[in-house]
Coordinates of N, CA and C in Angstrom, one line a residue:
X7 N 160.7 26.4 -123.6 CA 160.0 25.3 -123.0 C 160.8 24.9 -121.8
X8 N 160.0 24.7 -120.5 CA 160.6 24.0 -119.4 C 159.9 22.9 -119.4
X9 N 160.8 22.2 -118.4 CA 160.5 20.6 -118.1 C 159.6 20.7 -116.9
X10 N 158.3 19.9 -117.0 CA 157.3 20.2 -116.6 C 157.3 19.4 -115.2
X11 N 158.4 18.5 -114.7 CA 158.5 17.9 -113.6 C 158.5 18.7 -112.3
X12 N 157.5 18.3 -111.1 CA 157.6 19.0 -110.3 C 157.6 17.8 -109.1
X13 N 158.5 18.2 -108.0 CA 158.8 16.7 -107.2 C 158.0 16.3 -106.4
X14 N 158.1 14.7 -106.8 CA 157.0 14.0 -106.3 C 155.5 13.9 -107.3
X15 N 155.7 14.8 -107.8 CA 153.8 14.7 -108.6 C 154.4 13.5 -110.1
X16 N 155.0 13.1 -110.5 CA 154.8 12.8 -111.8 C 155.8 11.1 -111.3
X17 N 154.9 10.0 -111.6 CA 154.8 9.0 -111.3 C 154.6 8.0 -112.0
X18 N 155.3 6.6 -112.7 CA 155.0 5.9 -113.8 C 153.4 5.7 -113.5
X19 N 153.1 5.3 -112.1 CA 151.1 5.1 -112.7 C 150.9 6.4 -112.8
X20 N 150.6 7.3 -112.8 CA 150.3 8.4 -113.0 C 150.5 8.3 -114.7
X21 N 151.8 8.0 -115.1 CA 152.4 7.8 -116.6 C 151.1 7.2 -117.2
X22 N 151.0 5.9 -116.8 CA 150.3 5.3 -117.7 C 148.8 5.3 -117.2
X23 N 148.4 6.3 -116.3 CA 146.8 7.0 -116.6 C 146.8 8.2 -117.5
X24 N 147.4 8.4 -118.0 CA 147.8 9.7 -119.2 C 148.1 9.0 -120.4
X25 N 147.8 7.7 -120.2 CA 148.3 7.3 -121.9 C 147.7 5.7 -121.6
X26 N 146.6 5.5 -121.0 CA 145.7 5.0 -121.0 C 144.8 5.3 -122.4
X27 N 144.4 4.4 -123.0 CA 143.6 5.1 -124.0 C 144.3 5.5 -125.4
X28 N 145.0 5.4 -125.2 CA 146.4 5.9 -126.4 C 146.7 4.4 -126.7
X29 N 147.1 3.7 -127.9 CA 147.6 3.0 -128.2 C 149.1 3.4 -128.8
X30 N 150.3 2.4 -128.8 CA 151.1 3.3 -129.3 C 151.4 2.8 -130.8
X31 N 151.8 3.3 -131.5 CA 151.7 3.2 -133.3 C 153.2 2.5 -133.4
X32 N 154.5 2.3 -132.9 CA 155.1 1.7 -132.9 C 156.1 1.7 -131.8
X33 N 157.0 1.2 -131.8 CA 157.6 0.8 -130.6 C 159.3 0.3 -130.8
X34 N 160.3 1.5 -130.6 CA 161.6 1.6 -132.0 C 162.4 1.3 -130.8
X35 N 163.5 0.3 -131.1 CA 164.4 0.3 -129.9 C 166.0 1.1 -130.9
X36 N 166.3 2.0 -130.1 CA 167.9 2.4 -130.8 C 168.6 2.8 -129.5
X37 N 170.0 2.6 -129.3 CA 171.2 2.6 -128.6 C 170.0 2.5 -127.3
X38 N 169.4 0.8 -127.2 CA 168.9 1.0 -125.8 C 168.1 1.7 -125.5
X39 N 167.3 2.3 -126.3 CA 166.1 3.4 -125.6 C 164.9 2.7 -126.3
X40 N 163.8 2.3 -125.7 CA 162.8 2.0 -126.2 C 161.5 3.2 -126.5
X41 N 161.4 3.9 -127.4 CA 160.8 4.7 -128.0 C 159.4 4.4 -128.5
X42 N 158.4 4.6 -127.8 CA 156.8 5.0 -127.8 C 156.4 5.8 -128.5
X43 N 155.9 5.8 -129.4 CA 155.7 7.3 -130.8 C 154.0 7.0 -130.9
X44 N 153.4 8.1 -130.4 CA 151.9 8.1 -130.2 C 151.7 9.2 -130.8
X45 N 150.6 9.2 -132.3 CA 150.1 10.6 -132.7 C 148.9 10.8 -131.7
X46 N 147.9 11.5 -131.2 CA 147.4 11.9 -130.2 C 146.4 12.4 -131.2
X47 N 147.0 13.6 -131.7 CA 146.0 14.7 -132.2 C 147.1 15.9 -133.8
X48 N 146.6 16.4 -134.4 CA 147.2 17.2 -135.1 C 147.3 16.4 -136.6
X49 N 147.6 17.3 -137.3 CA 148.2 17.1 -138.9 C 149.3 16.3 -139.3
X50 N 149.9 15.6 -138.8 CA 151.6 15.1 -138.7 C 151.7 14.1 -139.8
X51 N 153.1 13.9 -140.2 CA 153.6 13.4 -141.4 C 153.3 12.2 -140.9
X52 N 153.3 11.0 -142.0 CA 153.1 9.8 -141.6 C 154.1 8.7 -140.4
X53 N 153.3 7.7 -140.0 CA 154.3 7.5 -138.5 C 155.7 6.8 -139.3
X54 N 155.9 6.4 -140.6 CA 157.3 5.6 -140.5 C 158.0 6.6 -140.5
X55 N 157.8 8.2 -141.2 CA 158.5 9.7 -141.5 C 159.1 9.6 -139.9
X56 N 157.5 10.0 -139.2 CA 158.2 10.3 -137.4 C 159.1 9.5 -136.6
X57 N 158.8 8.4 -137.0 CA 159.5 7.3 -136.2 C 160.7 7.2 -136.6
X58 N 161.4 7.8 -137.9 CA 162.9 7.7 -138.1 C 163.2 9.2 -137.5
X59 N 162.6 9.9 -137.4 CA 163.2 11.3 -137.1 C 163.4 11.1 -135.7
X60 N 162.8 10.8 -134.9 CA 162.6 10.8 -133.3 C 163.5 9.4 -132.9
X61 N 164.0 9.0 -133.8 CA 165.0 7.6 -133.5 C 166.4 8.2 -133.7
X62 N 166.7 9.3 -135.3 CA 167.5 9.4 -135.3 C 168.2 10.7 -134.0
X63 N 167.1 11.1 -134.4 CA 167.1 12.5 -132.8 C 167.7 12.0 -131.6
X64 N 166.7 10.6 -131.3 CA 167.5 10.3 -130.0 C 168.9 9.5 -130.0
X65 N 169.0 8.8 -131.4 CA 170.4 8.5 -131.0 C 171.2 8.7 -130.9
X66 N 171.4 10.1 -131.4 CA 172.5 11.2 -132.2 C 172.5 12.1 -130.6
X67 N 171.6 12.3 -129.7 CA 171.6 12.7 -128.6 C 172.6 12.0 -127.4
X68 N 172.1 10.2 -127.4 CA 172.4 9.6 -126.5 C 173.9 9.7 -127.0
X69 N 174.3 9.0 -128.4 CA 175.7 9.5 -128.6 C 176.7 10.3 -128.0
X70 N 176.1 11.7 -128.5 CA 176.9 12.6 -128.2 C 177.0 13.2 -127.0
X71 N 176.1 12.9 -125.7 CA 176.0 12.4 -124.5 C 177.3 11.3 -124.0
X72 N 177.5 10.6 -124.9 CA 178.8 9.7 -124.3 C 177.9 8.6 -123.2
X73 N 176.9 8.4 -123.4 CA 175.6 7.9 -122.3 C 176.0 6.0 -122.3
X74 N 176.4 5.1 -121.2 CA 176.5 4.2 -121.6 C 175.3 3.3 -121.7
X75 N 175.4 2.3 -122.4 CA 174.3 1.1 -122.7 C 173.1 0.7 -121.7
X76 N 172.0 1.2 -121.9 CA 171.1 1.0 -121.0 C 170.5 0.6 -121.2
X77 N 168.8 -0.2 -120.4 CA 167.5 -0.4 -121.2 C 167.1 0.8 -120.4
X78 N 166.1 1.7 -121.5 CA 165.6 3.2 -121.3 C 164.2 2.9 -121.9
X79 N 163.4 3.5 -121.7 CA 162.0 3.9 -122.2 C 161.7 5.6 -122.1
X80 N 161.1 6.0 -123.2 CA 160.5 7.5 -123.8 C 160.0 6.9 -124.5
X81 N 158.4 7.9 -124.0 CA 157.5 8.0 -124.9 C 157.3 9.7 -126.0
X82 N 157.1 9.7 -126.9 CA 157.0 10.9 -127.9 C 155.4 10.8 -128.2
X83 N 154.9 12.1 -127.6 CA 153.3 12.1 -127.9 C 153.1 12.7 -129.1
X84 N 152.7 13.0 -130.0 CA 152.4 13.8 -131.4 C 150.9 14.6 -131.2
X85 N 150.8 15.7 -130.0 CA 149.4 16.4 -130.5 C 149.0 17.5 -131.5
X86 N 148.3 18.6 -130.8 CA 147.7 19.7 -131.3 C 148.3 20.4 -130.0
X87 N 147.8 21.9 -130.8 CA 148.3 23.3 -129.9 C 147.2 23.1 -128.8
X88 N 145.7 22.7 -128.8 CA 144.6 22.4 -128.2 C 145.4 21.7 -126.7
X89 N 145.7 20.3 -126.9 CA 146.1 19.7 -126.3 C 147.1 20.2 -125.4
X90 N 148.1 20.7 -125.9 CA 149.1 20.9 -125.3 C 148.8 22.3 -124.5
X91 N 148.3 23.0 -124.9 CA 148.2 24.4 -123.8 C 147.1 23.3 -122.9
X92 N 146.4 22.6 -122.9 CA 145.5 22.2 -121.5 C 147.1 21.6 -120.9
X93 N 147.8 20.9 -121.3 CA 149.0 20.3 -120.3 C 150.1 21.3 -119.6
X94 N 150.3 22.4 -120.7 CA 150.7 23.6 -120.0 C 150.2 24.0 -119.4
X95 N 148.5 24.8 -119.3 CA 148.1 25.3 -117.9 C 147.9 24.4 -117.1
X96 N 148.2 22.9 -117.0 CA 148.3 22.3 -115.7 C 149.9 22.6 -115.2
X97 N 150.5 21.5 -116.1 CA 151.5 21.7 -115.5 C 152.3 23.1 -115.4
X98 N 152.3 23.8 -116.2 CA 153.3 25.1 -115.7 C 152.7 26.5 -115.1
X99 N 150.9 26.3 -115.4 CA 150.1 27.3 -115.1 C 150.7 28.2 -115.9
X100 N 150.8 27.8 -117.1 CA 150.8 28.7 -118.4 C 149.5 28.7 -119.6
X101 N 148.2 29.0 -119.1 CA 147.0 28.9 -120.0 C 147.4 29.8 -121.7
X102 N 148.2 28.5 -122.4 CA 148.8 29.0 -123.6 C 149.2 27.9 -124.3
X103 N 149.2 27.9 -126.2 CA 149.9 26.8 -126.3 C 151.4 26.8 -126.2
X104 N 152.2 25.7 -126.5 CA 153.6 25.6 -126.8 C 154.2 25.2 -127.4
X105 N 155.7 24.8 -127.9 CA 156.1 23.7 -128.9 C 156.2 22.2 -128.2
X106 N 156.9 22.5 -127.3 CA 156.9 21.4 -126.5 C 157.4 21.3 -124.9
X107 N 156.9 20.0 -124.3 CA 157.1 20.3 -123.2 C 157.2 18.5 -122.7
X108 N 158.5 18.5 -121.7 CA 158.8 17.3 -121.1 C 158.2 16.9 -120.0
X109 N 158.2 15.8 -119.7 CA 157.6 14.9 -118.3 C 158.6 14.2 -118.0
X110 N 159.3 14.3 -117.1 CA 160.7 13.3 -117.0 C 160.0 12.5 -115.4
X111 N 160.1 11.4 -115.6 CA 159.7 10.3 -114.8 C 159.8 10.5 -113.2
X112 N 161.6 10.6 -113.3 CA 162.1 10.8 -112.3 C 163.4 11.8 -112.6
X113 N 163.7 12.7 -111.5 CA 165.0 13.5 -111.7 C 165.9 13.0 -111.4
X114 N 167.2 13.9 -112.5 CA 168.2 13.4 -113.6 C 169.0 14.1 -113.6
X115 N 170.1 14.4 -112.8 CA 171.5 15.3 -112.6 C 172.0 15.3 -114.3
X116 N 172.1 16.4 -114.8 CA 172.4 16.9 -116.2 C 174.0 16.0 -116.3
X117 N 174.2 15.3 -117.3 CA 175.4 14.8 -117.3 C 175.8 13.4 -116.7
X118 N 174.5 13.1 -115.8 CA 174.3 11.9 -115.0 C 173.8 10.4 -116.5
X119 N 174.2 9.3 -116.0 CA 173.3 8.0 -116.8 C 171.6 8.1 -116.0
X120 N 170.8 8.1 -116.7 CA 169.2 7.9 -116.6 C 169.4 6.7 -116.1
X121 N 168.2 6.8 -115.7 CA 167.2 5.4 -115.1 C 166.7 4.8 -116.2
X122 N 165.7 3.4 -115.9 CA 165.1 3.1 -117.1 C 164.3 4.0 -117.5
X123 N 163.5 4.6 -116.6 CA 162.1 5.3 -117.5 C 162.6 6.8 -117.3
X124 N 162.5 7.3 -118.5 CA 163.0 8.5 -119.3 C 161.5 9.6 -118.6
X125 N 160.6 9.0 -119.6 CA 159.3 9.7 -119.5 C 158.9 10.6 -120.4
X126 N 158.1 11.4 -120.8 CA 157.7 11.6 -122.3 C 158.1 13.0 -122.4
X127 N 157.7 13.0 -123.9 CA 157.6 14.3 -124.7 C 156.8 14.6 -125.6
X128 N 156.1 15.9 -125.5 CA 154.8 16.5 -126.5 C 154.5 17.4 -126.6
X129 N 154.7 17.2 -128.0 CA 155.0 18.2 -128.9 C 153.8 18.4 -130.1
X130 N 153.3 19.9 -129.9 CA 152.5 20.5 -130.8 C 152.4 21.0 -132.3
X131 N 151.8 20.3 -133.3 CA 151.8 20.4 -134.3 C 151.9 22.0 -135.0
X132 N 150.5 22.7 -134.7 CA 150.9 23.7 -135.2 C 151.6 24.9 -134.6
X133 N 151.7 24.5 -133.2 CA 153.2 26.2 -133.2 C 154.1 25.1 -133.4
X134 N 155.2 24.3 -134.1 CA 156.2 23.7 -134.9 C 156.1 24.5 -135.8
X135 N 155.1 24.1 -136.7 CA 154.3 24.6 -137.9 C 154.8 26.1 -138.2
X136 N 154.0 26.5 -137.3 CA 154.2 28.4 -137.3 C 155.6 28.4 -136.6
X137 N 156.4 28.3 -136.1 CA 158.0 28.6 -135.4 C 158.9 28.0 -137.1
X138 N 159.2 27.3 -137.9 CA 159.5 26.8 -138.4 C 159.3 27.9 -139.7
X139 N 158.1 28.4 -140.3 CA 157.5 29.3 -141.3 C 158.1 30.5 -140.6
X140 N 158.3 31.1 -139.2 CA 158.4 32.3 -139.6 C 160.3 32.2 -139.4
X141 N 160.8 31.4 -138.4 CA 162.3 31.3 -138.6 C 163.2 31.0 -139.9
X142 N 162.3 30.3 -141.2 CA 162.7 30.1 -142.4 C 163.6 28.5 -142.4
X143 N 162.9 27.9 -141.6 CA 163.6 26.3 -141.5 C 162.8 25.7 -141.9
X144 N 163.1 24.5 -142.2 CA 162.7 23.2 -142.6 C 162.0 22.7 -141.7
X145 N 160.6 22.5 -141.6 CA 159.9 22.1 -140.6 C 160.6 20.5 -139.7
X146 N 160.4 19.6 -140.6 CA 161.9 18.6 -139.8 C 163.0 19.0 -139.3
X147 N 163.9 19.9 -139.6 CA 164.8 20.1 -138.5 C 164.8 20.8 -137.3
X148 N 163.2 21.9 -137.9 CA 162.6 22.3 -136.3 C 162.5 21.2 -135.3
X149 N 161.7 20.4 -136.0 CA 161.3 19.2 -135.1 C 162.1 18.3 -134.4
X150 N 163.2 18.2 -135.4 CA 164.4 17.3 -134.7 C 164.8 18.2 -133.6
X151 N 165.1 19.4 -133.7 CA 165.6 20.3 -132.2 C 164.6 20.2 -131.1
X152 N 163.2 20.4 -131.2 CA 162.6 20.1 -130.3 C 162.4 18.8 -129.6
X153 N 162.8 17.4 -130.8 CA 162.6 16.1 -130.0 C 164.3 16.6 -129.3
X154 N 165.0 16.5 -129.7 CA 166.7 17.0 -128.7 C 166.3 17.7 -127.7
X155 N 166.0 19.0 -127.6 CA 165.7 20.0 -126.7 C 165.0 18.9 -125.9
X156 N 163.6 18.7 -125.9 CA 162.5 18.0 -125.0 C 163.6 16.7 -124.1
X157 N 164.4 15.7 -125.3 CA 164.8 14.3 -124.9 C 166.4 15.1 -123.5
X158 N 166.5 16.2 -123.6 CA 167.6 17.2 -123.3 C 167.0 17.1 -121.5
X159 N 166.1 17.9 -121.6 CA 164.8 18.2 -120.2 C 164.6 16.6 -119.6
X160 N 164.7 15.5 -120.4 CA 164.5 14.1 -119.7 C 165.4 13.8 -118.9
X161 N 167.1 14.4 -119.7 CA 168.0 13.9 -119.1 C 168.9 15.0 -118.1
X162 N 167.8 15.9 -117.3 CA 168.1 16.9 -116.6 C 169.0 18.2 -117.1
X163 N 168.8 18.5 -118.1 CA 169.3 19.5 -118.7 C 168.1 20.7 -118.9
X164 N 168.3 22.0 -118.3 CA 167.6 23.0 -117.9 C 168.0 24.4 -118.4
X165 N 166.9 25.2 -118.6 CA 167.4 26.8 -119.5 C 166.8 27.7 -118.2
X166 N 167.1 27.5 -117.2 CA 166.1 28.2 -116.0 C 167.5 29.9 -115.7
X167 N 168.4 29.4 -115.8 CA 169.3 30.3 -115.9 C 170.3 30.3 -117.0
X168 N 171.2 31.5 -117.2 CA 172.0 31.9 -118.6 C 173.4 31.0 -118.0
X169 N 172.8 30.6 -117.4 CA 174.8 29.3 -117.2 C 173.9 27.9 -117.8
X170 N 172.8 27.6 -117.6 CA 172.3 26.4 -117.9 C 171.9 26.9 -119.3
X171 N 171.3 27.8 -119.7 CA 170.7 28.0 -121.0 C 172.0 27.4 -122.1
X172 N 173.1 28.3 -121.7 CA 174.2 28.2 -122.6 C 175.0 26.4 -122.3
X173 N 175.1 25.9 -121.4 CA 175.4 24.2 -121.3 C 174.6 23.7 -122.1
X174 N 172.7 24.0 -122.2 CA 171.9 23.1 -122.9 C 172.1 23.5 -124.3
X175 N 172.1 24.7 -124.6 CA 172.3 25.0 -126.1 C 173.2 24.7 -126.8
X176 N 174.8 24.6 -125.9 CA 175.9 24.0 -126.4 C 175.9 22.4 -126.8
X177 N 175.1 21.7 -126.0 CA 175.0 20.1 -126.0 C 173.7 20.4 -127.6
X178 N 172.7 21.0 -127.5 CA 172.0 20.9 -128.6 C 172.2 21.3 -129.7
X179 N 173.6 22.0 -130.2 CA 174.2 22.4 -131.1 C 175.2 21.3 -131.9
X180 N 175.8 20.6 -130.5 CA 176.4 19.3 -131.3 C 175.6 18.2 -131.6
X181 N 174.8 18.0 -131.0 CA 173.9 17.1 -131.6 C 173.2 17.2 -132.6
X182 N 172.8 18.5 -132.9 CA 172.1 18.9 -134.6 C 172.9 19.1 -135.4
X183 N 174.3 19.2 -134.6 CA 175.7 18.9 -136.2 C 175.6 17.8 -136.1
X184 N 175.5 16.8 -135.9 CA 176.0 15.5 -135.4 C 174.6 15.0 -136.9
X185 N 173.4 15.3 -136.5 CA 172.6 15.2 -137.7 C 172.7 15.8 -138.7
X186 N 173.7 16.6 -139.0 CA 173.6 17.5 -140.1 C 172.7 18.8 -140.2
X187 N 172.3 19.4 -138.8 CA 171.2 20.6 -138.5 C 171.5 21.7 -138.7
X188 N 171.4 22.8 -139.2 CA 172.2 23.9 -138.7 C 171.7 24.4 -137.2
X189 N 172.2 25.1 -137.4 CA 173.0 26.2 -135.7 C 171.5 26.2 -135.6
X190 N 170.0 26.3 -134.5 CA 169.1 26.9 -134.4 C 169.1 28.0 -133.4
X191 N 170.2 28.4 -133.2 CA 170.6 29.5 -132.2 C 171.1 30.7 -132.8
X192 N 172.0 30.7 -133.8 CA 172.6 31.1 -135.2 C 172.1 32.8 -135.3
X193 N 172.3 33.8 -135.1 CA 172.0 34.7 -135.6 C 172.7 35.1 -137.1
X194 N 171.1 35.3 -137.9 CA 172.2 35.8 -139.3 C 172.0 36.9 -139.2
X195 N 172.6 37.7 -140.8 CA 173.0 38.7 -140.8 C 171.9 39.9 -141.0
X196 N 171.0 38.7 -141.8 CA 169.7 39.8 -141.7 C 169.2 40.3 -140.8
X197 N 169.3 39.1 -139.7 CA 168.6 39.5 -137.8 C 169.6 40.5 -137.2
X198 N 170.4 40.4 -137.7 CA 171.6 41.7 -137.3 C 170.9 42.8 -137.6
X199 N 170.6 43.2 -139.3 CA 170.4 44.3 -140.1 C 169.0 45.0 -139.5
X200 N 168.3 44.1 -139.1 CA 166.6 44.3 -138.4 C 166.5 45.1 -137.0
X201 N 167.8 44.8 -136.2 CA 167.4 44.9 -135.1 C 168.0 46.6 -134.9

């Protein structure tokens, strides 16, 4: 998944003509981030389930980040594969679905403190679903990597090259220990024996 920001095109009114029409289902403040949790579309566990996962996701992020005390806003959109491949083939001119994919407000030097507005993340129900069944995880701790990975892309952290891939994966690795995640990078021994 890349971060779907391209400069100049992505603008808080722009923001809130895309989520026009969306009501948000609650509205979670932790370590200063004000968290927007919108189901959209798809099968998803009930919103108190999502709203602790995507709270504890991002706190355990901002944490481990070392990120000081801010007022922040991110929104977490909850769709379908439907949904999301139309936002992929706009934004990446990828006509496909995805797991997930960021909108960061404004850009964010990897390592830098954010602005107030973060800007969203949305994420597809059923490839989670199917990524999670065939890697043999826990569909929540898929999830939690993808809210990290995605909240990762907000705060200018990028996989465009194998020096950034390995910085982002290293920071997403402590943070899903940090929840108790395992490794989702992890090769076992069986993926050894297959290949």
């Amino acid at each position: 998944m890349l971060s779907a920001f391209r400069a100049g095109s992505f603008h808080p009114i722009e923001r809130t003509k895309r989520s026009a029409g969306r009501r948000p289902l609650h509205t979670v403040s932790d370590n200063a981030i004000h968290i927007d949790i919108m189901i959209e579309a798809g099968n998803w566990p009930d919103e108190a389930s999502l709203e602790s996962l995507v709270s504890k996701s991002v706190a355990a992020a901002w944490n481990s980040l070392g990120l000081k005390s801010a007022t922040s806003e991110l929104s977490v959109v909850f769709t379908d594969d439907a949904s999301i491949q139309v936002l992929n083939g706009e934004w990446r001119g990828k006509d496909k679905p995805t797991n997930v994919l960021s909108f960061p407000a404004f850009p964010v030097k990897a390592g830098s403190q954010p602005g107030p507005m973060l800007g969203d993340i949305v994420i597809a129900r059923e490839t989670v679903e199917r990524e999670a069944k065939e890697e043999g995880k826990p569909i929540e701790n898929h999830l939690s990597h993808l809210v990290v990975h995605g909240f990762l892309h907000l705060l200018g952290y990028d996989h465009e090259t194998d020096e950034e891939a390995e910085v982002m994966e290293a920071r997403e690795r402590e943070i899903l220990h940090a929840l108790a995640i395992p490794d989702p990078y992890a090769v076992s021994d069986e993926d050894i024996n297959n290949d």
